Short mmCIF file of C-alpha atoms in Angstrom, two decimals:
data_model
loop_
_atom_site.label_atom_id
_atom_site.label_comp_id
_atom_site.label_asym_id
_atom_site.label_seq_id
_atom_site.Cartn_x
_atom_site.Cartn_y
_atom_site.Cartn_z
CA MET K 1 21.19 -2.71 -17.29
CA THR K 2 21.72 -0.32 -14.71
CA SER K 3 20.24 2.47 -17.73
CA SER K 4 17.35 0.46 -17.49
CA ILE K 5 16.58 0.72 -13.83
CA MET K 6 17.60 4.27 -13.54
CA LYS K 7 15.40 5.13 -16.72
CA PHE K 8 12.22 2.99 -14.91
CA SER K 9 12.80 4.96 -11.99
CA THR K 10 12.59 8.78 -13.07
CA THR K 11 9.48 7.71 -14.76
CA CYS K 12 8.20 5.52 -11.78
CA ALA K 13 9.26 9.06 -9.99
CA ALA K 14 7.60 11.02 -12.09
CA ILE K 15 4.22 9.77 -12.24
CA ALA K 16 4.16 9.74 -8.58
CA ALA K 17 5.19 13.56 -8.96
CA LEU K 18 2.39 14.27 -11.58
CA THR K 19 -0.86 11.29 -9.38
CA LEU K 20 0.76 13.36 -5.82
CA GLY K 21 0.01 16.95 -7.38
CA VAL K 22 -3.32 16.24 -9.22
CA ALA K 23 -4.40 15.05 -6.28
CA GLY K 24 -3.84 17.14 -4.24
CA ALA K 25 -5.18 19.81 -5.49
CA SER K 26 -8.76 20.37 -4.31
CA ALA K 27 -10.79 22.77 -4.65
CA GLN K 28 -12.84 22.50 -1.63
CA GLN K 29 -10.78 22.64 1.83
CA PHE K 30 -12.42 20.86 5.23
CA GLY K 31 -13.62 23.80 7.77
CA SER K 32 -16.94 25.59 7.61
CA TYR K 33 -18.69 27.01 4.44
CA SER K 34 -20.74 30.17 5.19
CA GLY K 35 -22.82 32.40 2.38
CA THR K 36 -25.54 33.58 1.45
CA THR K 37 -27.87 33.15 -0.97
CA SER K 38 -30.11 35.25 -3.88
CA GLN K 39 -32.48 35.78 -1.29
CA GLY K 40 -29.55 37.53 0.64
CA LEU K 41 -30.13 35.05 3.63
CA PRO K 42 -28.11 32.88 4.93
CA ILE K 43 -26.52 29.57 3.87
CA ALA K 44 -23.82 27.39 5.75
CA PHE K 45 -22.27 24.05 4.78
CA GLU K 46 -19.11 22.08 6.70
CA ILE K 47 -16.46 20.05 4.51
CA VAL K 48 -15.15 16.98 6.77
CA ASP K 49 -12.98 14.53 6.69
CA ASP K 50 -15.52 10.81 5.25
CA GLY K 51 -12.75 8.79 7.70
CA PHE K 52 -10.99 7.81 4.74
CA GLY K 53 -8.65 11.02 3.52
CA GLY K 54 -11.27 12.29 2.00
CA PHE K 55 -14.21 14.36 1.70
CA ALA K 56 -17.75 14.38 3.15
CA PHE K 57 -20.00 17.28 3.03
CA ALA K 58 -22.12 17.95 6.26
CA ASN K 59 -24.15 19.66 8.52
CA PHE K 60 -25.99 21.95 5.77
CA SER K 61 -28.12 24.95 7.25
CA ALA K 62 -29.80 28.29 5.83
CA ASP K 63 -32.94 30.94 5.76
CA PHE K 64 -35.42 30.55 3.19
CA SER K 65 -38.52 32.63 2.13
CA ALA K 66 -40.97 30.79 0.77
CA THR K 67 -44.77 32.25 -1.48
CA CYS K 68 -47.53 29.28 -0.46
CA VAL K 69 -48.90 28.39 -3.73
CA LYS K 70 -53.31 28.91 -3.01
CA THR K 71 -52.90 31.71 -0.60
CA GLY K 72 -49.79 33.92 -1.14
CA ALA K 73 -48.78 34.25 1.87
CA VAL K 74 -44.64 34.62 1.91
CA VAL K 75 -43.22 31.98 5.83
CA GLY K 76 -39.99 32.03 6.38
CA SER K 77 -38.12 29.56 7.70
CA GLY K 78 -34.56 28.26 8.77
CA ILE K 79 -33.36 24.62 8.56
CA GLY K 80 -30.97 22.67 9.23
CA ILE K 81 -29.44 18.92 8.21
CA GLY K 82 -27.17 16.68 9.87
CA PHE K 83 -26.03 15.83 6.73
CA PHE K 84 -22.77 12.85 5.46
CA ASN K 85 -22.37 12.34 2.14
CA PRO K 86 -18.93 11.71 1.56
CA PHE K 87 -17.89 12.79 -2.19
CA SER K 88 -15.51 13.28 -4.54
CA GLY K 89 -14.01 15.53 -7.02
CA ASN K 90 -15.06 19.74 -6.90
CA LYS K 91 -18.54 19.17 -6.66
CA VAL K 92 -21.06 17.63 -4.21
CA GLU K 93 -24.99 16.76 -5.09
CA ILE K 94 -27.60 15.80 -2.42
CA THR K 95 -31.42 15.41 -2.27
CA PHE K 96 -32.82 15.62 0.92
CA ALA K 97 -36.71 13.87 0.75
CA GLY K 98 -38.35 13.80 3.48
CA ASP K 99 -41.79 13.28 4.98
CA THR K 100 -42.48 17.40 4.99
CA LEU K 101 -39.86 18.58 3.17
CA TYR K 102 -37.93 17.85 0.29
CA LEU K 103 -34.65 20.07 -0.21
CA PRO K 104 -32.11 19.37 -3.38
CA ILE K 105 -28.97 20.95 -3.63
CA LYS K 106 -26.18 21.45 -6.00
CA VAL K 107 -22.40 22.61 -4.07
CA LYS K 108 -19.99 23.56 -6.80
CA PHE K 109 -16.31 24.02 -5.64
CA LYS K 110 -13.94 26.75 -7.34
CA ALA K 111 -10.14 26.46 -7.73
CA ASN K 112 -9.95 29.68 -4.92
CA GLY K 113 -11.36 27.70 -2.71
CA ASN K 114 -14.86 29.19 -2.39
CA ALA K 115 -18.16 27.53 -3.54
CA THR K 116 -21.21 28.11 -5.67
CA GLY K 117 -24.50 26.11 -6.31
CA ASP K 118 -28.25 25.93 -6.66
CA VAL K 119 -30.82 24.84 -3.69
CA SER K 120 -34.58 25.22 -3.18
CA LYS K 121 -36.92 24.73 -0.66
CA ASP K 122 -40.52 22.74 -1.04
CA ASN K 123 -42.89 21.59 1.83
CA PRO K 124 -46.04 21.50 2.93
CA ALA K 125 -47.65 24.59 5.41
CA TYR K 126 -51.26 25.40 7.35
CA ILE K 127 -52.96 27.35 5.03
CA ASP K 128 -54.89 28.22 8.50
CA VAL K 129 -52.85 27.13 11.98
CA ASN K 130 -56.27 28.05 14.52
CA GLY K 131 -58.59 26.36 11.72
CA ASN K 132 -58.86 23.49 10.07
CA LEU K 133 -55.12 21.39 9.32
CA ASN K 134 -56.33 19.15 7.11
CA LYS K 135 -56.04 22.23 4.85
CA VAL K 136 -52.13 22.16 4.06
CA GLN K 137 -50.86 24.17 0.92
CA ASN K 138 -46.59 24.29 -1.28
CA CYS K 139 -45.23 26.55 0.08
CA GLY K 140 -41.42 26.68 -1.91
CA THR K 141 -38.49 28.96 -2.65
CA GLY K 142 -37.76 28.25 -6.33
CA PRO K 143 -34.76 27.99 -7.72
CA LEU K 144 -31.95 29.83 -5.32
CA THR K 145 -28.35 29.98 -5.90
CA PHE K 146 -25.65 30.60 -3.85
CA ALA K 147 -22.06 31.32 -2.81
CA ALA K 148 -20.51 30.73 0.00
CA SER K 149 -17.33 30.49 0.81
CA PRO K 150 -14.07 28.86 3.59
CA VAL K 151 -14.95 30.51 7.11
CA VAL K 152 -11.67 31.44 9.48
CA ALA K 153 -11.40 28.62 12.36
CA ALA K 154 -11.92 31.22 14.89
CA GLU K 155 -15.37 32.60 13.63
CA SER K 156 -17.11 28.95 13.44
CA VAL K 157 -19.08 28.81 16.01
CA ARG K 158 -22.07 26.53 14.67
CA ALA K 159 -22.91 24.13 16.83
CA ARG K 160 -22.51 20.15 14.97
CA LEU K 161 -25.45 18.16 14.14
CA PRO K 162 -26.07 14.69 14.55
CA VAL K 163 -26.77 12.94 11.18
CA GLY K 164 -30.24 12.43 9.83
CA THR K 165 -31.35 15.12 12.60
CA VAL K 166 -33.85 17.89 10.43
CA THR K 167 -34.68 21.52 12.74
CA GLN K 168 -36.60 23.87 10.95
CA THR K 169 -37.57 27.61 12.06
CA PRO K 170 -40.48 30.43 11.63
CA ARG K 171 -38.40 33.10 11.81
#
């Protein structure tokens, strides 16, 4: 009987060690991430606690240069979105689809804590802001890649956006 209890205890301890080891090994880290897109422009986001000890993707911001379909004009803008999307594993896929902005984001975290991903931006823009405001055209980036890494706490001074907040500033 003692031998059976000992085997059972040893087996439980081994399973617990394996489970804790796997659960504790996350590629992503809590905190701010900063990097650049394939356009060479800045991108940033945060990984925060989801309230249950897990991860949530939050506070996305990026700068983009988008080419407009009708005029060929290149317009620049900065975007900030107050996301709070819980996720598990080492991947995040989110799409922000608002009235005037479509922004799919895919992020994959590597074992070293760095992140890579894809993002593209499409939104309407006025052809002539001084003329007929009903004339709009789509301006988009096409697919972009990005790389980001965790920011040292002292460097992270970005203002937090409330969940659901979207800001867009022309460059």
